[in-house]
Amino acid sequence: GIPLAKNMAERVEGLVSVAAPQIINKGIPQRIKELEAIYGKLDWRVALKISLETTQQKFCKFETQKEAIETGIRVGLAYLTLGVVASPLEGFVGLKFRKRLDGKEYFSLMYSGPIRSAGGTAGAVSVIIADYLRKNLGYDLYDPSEKEIRRMVTELYDYHERITNLQYLPTEKEIRFLVGNLPVQIDGDASEEIEVSNYKDIKRIDTNRIRSGPCLVIGECVAQKAVKVWSQIKKWSGEFNLDNWSFLQEFVQLQKETKTKAKSAKRGI
């Protein structure tokens, strides 16, 4: 089992070491404490910094850059979830490098159902962490095709109607906007026997079956927690070179308009 950790910083190390044993005793807990002294306890910037430094192999070496990035994301997500849930290992499954239409590489993040245990906010911030690493390592932006956007719309509605209700089902407009603006692809392995009802056989999506991970990350994480996430990161997005996330401000506005319209429709206005 995992040795009992004396504090949260050590729990983070202990949890992630299940997937990356080489991080043990290389100084991550001490560094977390130093970063907390700068930014404050549980500040998301601590997660961003410790993720990047792990990925830059400042604590230990990794065999591949892919492994370094995956471990970095896991360390950041484990910090956000206090090192107590399995989602950094089982909810974030890994990373794929996929090719844009111009041949440059972008990040495809593989999520699965247990990401739910991280909670919507941490799930959303894990996407920001991945983007922060992407930028610092010089990978390109995801360039979603119209078919990929439509597939996600269809898949969220199929999941909600045929598998299990999402706590928050974004409107078609909201899903289109998010998938069109997210700098990374939200992906995952098939989780259900049922295939999506439409938009099958898409080149950069490996399965026609419904994937719970992306449905949860887009619906219950990014869309549901957009207001909360944006209100935090807008304070320091410039300092962390995350200005591209200002699309969340537009998204929050879109969400407000949608809710107002729905209320008016209910009242028959």
Coordinates of C-alpha atoms in Angstrom, one line a residue:
G1 CA 0.0 0.0 0.0
I2 CA 0.9 3.7 0.0
P3 CA 3.1 4.6 3.0
L4 CA 1.2 6.9 5.4
A5 CA 2.1 10.4 4.5
K6 CA 2.7 13.0 7.2
N7 CA 1.1 15.8 5.3
M8 CA -0.6 16.8 2.1
A9 CA 2.5 17.5 0.1
E10 CA 3.8 14.0 0.9
R11 CA 0.4 12.5 0.0
V12 CA 0.7 14.1 -3.5
E13 CA 4.1 12.4 -3.9
G14 CA 2.9 9.1 -2.5
L15 CA -0.2 9.0 -4.8
V16 CA 1.6 9.9 -8.0
S17 CA 4.5 7.6 -7.3
V18 CA 2.1 4.7 -8.0
A19 CA 2.3 5.6 -11.7
A20 CA 5.8 7.2 -11.5
P21 CA 7.9 5.6 -8.7
Q22 CA 11.0 7.6 -9.7
I23 CA 9.5 10.8 -8.1
I24 CA 9.9 9.5 -4.5
N25 CA 12.3 11.3 -2.3
K26 CA 13.4 13.8 -5.1
G27 CA 12.1 16.9 -3.3
I28 CA 8.6 17.5 -4.6
P29 CA 7.0 17.9 -1.1
Q30 CA 9.6 20.4 0.0
R31 CA 9.1 22.4 -3.3
I32 CA 5.3 22.4 -2.8
K33 CA 5.9 24.0 0.6
E34 CA 8.2 26.6 -0.9
L35 CA 5.6 27.5 -3.6
E36 CA 2.8 27.6 -0.9
A37 CA 4.9 30.2 0.9
I38 CA 4.9 32.3 -2.2
Y39 CA 1.3 31.8 -3.5
G40 CA -0.6 30.5 -0.5
K41 CA -1.9 27.0 0.4
L42 CA -4.1 25.3 -2.2
D43 CA -3.5 28.2 -4.7
W44 CA -3.9 26.9 -8.3
R45 CA -0.6 28.6 -9.2
V46 CA 1.2 26.1 -6.9
A47 CA -0.3 23.3 -9.0
L48 CA 0.8 25.0 -12.2
K49 CA 4.3 25.5 -11.1
I50 CA 4.9 22.1 -9.5
S51 CA 3.4 20.5 -12.7
L52 CA 5.8 22.4 -14.9
E53 CA 8.9 21.8 -12.8
T54 CA 8.0 18.0 -12.7
T55 CA 7.6 18.0 -16.5
Q56 CA 10.9 19.9 -17.0
Q57 CA 12.5 17.0 -15.1
K58 CA 13.8 19.2 -12.3
F59 CA 13.2 16.5 -9.7
C60 CA 13.9 13.4 -11.6
K61 CA 14.3 12.1 -15.2
F62 CA 11.7 10.4 -17.3
E63 CA 12.2 8.1 -20.2
T64 CA 10.0 10.1 -22.6
Q65 CA 8.6 13.6 -22.7
K66 CA 5.1 12.1 -22.8
E67 CA 5.8 10.4 -19.4
A68 CA 7.2 13.7 -18.0
I69 CA 4.0 15.6 -19.1
E70 CA 1.6 12.9 -17.8
T71 CA 3.4 12.9 -14.5
G72 CA 3.4 16.7 -14.3
I73 CA -0.4 16.7 -14.9
R74 CA -0.9 14.0 -12.3
V75 CA 1.2 15.9 -9.7
G76 CA -0.8 19.1 -10.3
L77 CA -4.2 17.3 -10.2
A78 CA -3.1 15.4 -7.0
Y79 CA -2.3 18.8 -5.4
L80 CA -5.7 20.2 -6.4
T81 CA -7.4 17.1 -4.9
L82 CA -5.2 17.1 -1.7
G83 CA -3.7 13.8 -2.7
V84 CA -6.7 11.9 -1.4
V85 CA -8.7 10.6 -4.4
A86 CA -7.6 8.3 -7.2
S87 CA -8.6 10.6 -10.1
P88 CA -5.0 11.8 -10.8
L89 CA -4.3 8.1 -11.7
E90 CA -7.7 6.8 -12.9
G91 CA -9.5 9.9 -14.0
F92 CA -6.7 11.3 -16.1
V93 CA -5.6 8.3 -18.0
G94 CA -2.8 9.8 -20.1
L95 CA -1.8 12.0 -23.0
K96 CA -1.7 11.4 -26.8
F97 CA 0.1 13.6 -29.2
R98 CA -2.1 14.0 -32.3
K99 CA -1.4 15.9 -35.5
R100 CA -3.1 19.1 -36.6
L101 CA -4.2 19.5 -40.2
D102 CA -0.9 21.3 -40.8
G103 CA 1.1 18.4 -39.3
K104 CA 2.1 20.1 -36.1
E105 CA 1.5 18.2 -32.8
Y106 CA -1.2 19.1 -30.2
F107 CA -2.3 17.5 -26.9
S108 CA -5.1 15.1 -26.7
L109 CA -6.0 14.5 -23.0
M110 CA -7.4 11.1 -22.1
Y111 CA -10.0 11.2 -19.3
S112 CA -12.2 8.5 -17.9
G113 CA -15.2 8.2 -15.5
P114 CA -13.3 8.4 -12.2
I115 CA -12.4 12.1 -13.0
R116 CA -15.7 12.7 -11.3
S117 CA -14.2 12.1 -7.9
A118 CA -11.8 15.0 -8.4
G119 CA -14.8 17.4 -8.5
G120 CA -15.7 19.7 -11.3
T121 CA -13.4 22.5 -10.4
A122 CA -10.2 20.4 -10.1
G123 CA -11.2 18.6 -13.3
A124 CA -11.5 21.9 -15.2
V125 CA -8.2 23.1 -13.7
S126 CA -6.4 19.9 -14.9
V127 CA -7.2 21.0 -18.4
I128 CA -5.6 24.4 -17.7
I129 CA -2.5 22.7 -16.2
A130 CA -2.2 20.6 -19.4
D131 CA -2.4 23.7 -21.6
Y132 CA 0.2 25.5 -19.4
L133 CA 2.6 22.6 -20.0
R134 CA 1.7 22.5 -23.7
K135 CA 2.6 26.2 -24.1
N136 CA 5.8 26.0 -22.1
L137 CA 7.0 23.0 -24.2
G138 CA 6.1 24.6 -27.5
Y139 CA 3.3 22.2 -28.7
D140 CA 0.6 23.6 -30.9
L141 CA -3.2 24.3 -30.4
Y142 CA -5.9 21.8 -31.1
D143 CA -7.7 22.6 -34.3
P144 CA -11.1 20.9 -34.0
S145 CA -12.9 20.1 -37.2
E146 CA -16.6 20.7 -37.6
K147 CA -17.2 17.0 -37.4
E148 CA -15.3 16.7 -34.1
I149 CA -17.3 19.5 -32.7
R150 CA -20.6 17.9 -33.7
R151 CA -19.4 14.6 -32.4
M152 CA -18.9 16.1 -28.9
V153 CA -22.4 17.7 -29.0
T154 CA -24.0 14.4 -30.0
E155 CA -21.9 12.4 -27.5
L156 CA -22.8 14.6 -24.5
Y157 CA -26.5 14.4 -25.3
D158 CA -26.3 10.6 -26.0
Y159 CA -24.5 10.1 -22.7
H160 CA -27.0 12.3 -20.8
E161 CA -30.1 10.6 -22.3
R162 CA -28.9 7.0 -22.7
I163 CA -26.3 6.4 -20.0
T164 CA -26.7 8.7 -17.0
N165 CA -27.7 12.3 -16.4
L166 CA -25.0 14.8 -16.3
Q167 CA -25.2 17.3 -13.3
Y168 CA -24.9 20.0 -15.9
L169 CA -25.9 19.4 -19.6
P170 CA -24.6 22.4 -21.6
T171 CA -26.6 23.6 -24.5
E172 CA -25.5 22.8 -28.0
K173 CA -24.2 26.3 -28.4
E174 CA -22.2 26.0 -25.2
I175 CA -20.6 22.7 -26.3
R176 CA -19.8 24.1 -29.7
F177 CA -18.2 27.2 -28.2
L178 CA -16.0 25.2 -25.7
V179 CA -14.8 22.5 -28.1
G180 CA -14.1 25.3 -30.7
N181 CA -12.0 27.3 -28.2
L182 CA -10.3 24.7 -25.9
P183 CA -6.6 24.7 -26.7
V184 CA -6.3 20.9 -26.2
Q185 CA -8.5 18.0 -27.3
I186 CA -10.7 16.4 -24.5
D187 CA -10.6 12.7 -25.3
G188 CA -10.9 9.3 -23.7
D189 CA -11.3 5.6 -24.3
A190 CA -14.7 4.0 -24.9
S191 CA -16.6 3.5 -21.6
E192 CA -19.9 2.2 -22.9
E193 CA -21.1 -0.6 -25.2
I194 CA -23.4 1.9 -26.9
E195 CA -22.1 3.8 -30.0
V196 CA -22.8 7.5 -30.5
S197 CA -25.9 8.1 -32.5
N198 CA -24.1 10.2 -35.2
Y199 CA -20.7 11.5 -36.3
K200 CA -18.9 8.1 -36.3
D201 CA -15.6 7.1 -37.9
I202 CA -13.8 10.4 -37.2
K203 CA -10.1 10.3 -37.8
R204 CA -8.8 11.9 -34.6
I205 CA -11.3 10.1 -32.3
D206 CA -10.4 6.5 -31.9
T207 CA -13.8 5.0 -31.0
N208 CA -17.4 5.2 -32.1
R209 CA -18.5 4.2 -28.6
I210 CA -19.6 6.7 -25.9
R211 CA -16.7 8.0 -23.7
S212 CA -17.7 9.0 -20.2
G213 CA -14.5 10.9 -19.6
P214 CA -14.9 13.7 -22.2
C215 CA -18.6 14.0 -21.4
L216 CA -17.9 14.6 -17.7
V217 CA -14.9 16.9 -18.3
I218 CA -16.8 19.1 -20.8
G219 CA -20.2 19.0 -19.0
E220 CA -19.5 18.8 -15.3
C221 CA -16.0 20.3 -15.2
V222 CA -15.3 23.0 -17.7
A223 CA -18.9 24.1 -18.5
Q224 CA -20.4 23.8 -15.0
K225 CA -17.5 25.4 -13.2
A226 CA -16.6 28.1 -15.8
V227 CA -17.7 31.0 -13.6
K228 CA -15.7 29.8 -10.7
V229 CA -12.6 29.0 -12.7
W230 CA -12.6 32.2 -14.7
S231 CA -13.1 34.4 -11.6
Q232 CA -9.8 32.9 -10.2
I233 CA -7.5 32.6 -13.2
K234 CA -8.4 36.1 -14.6
K235 CA -6.4 37.6 -11.7
W236 CA -3.1 36.1 -12.8
S237 CA -3.6 34.7 -16.3
G238 CA -1.2 37.3 -17.7
E239 CA 1.6 36.4 -15.3
F240 CA 1.2 32.7 -16.3
N241 CA 0.8 33.4 -20.0
L242 CA -2.7 32.0 -19.9
D243 CA -4.4 34.9 -21.7
N244 CA -5.8 32.5 -24.3
W245 CA -8.2 31.3 -21.5
S246 CA -10.1 34.6 -21.7
F247 CA -12.5 32.7 -23.9
L248 CA -14.0 31.6 -20.6
Q249 CA -15.2 35.2 -20.1
E250 CA -17.2 35.0 -23.4
F251 CA -18.4 31.5 -22.4
V252 CA -19.8 32.7 -19.1
Q253 CA -21.6 35.5 -20.9
L254 CA -23.0 33.0 -23.4
Q255 CA -24.2 30.8 -20.5
K256 CA -25.9 33.7 -18.8
E257 CA -27.8 34.6 -22.1
T258 CA -28.8 30.9 -22.5
K259 CA -30.2 30.8 -18.9
T260 CA -32.1 34.0 -19.3
K261 CA -33.7 32.7 -22.6
A262 CA -34.6 29.4 -20.9
K263 CA -36.3 31.3 -18.0
S264 CA -38.2 33.5 -20.4
A265 CA -39.4 30.5 -22.4
K266 CA -40.6 28.8 -19.2
R267 CA -42.6 31.9 -18.3
G268 CA -44.0 32.0 -21.9
I269 CA -42.4 35.4 -22.7

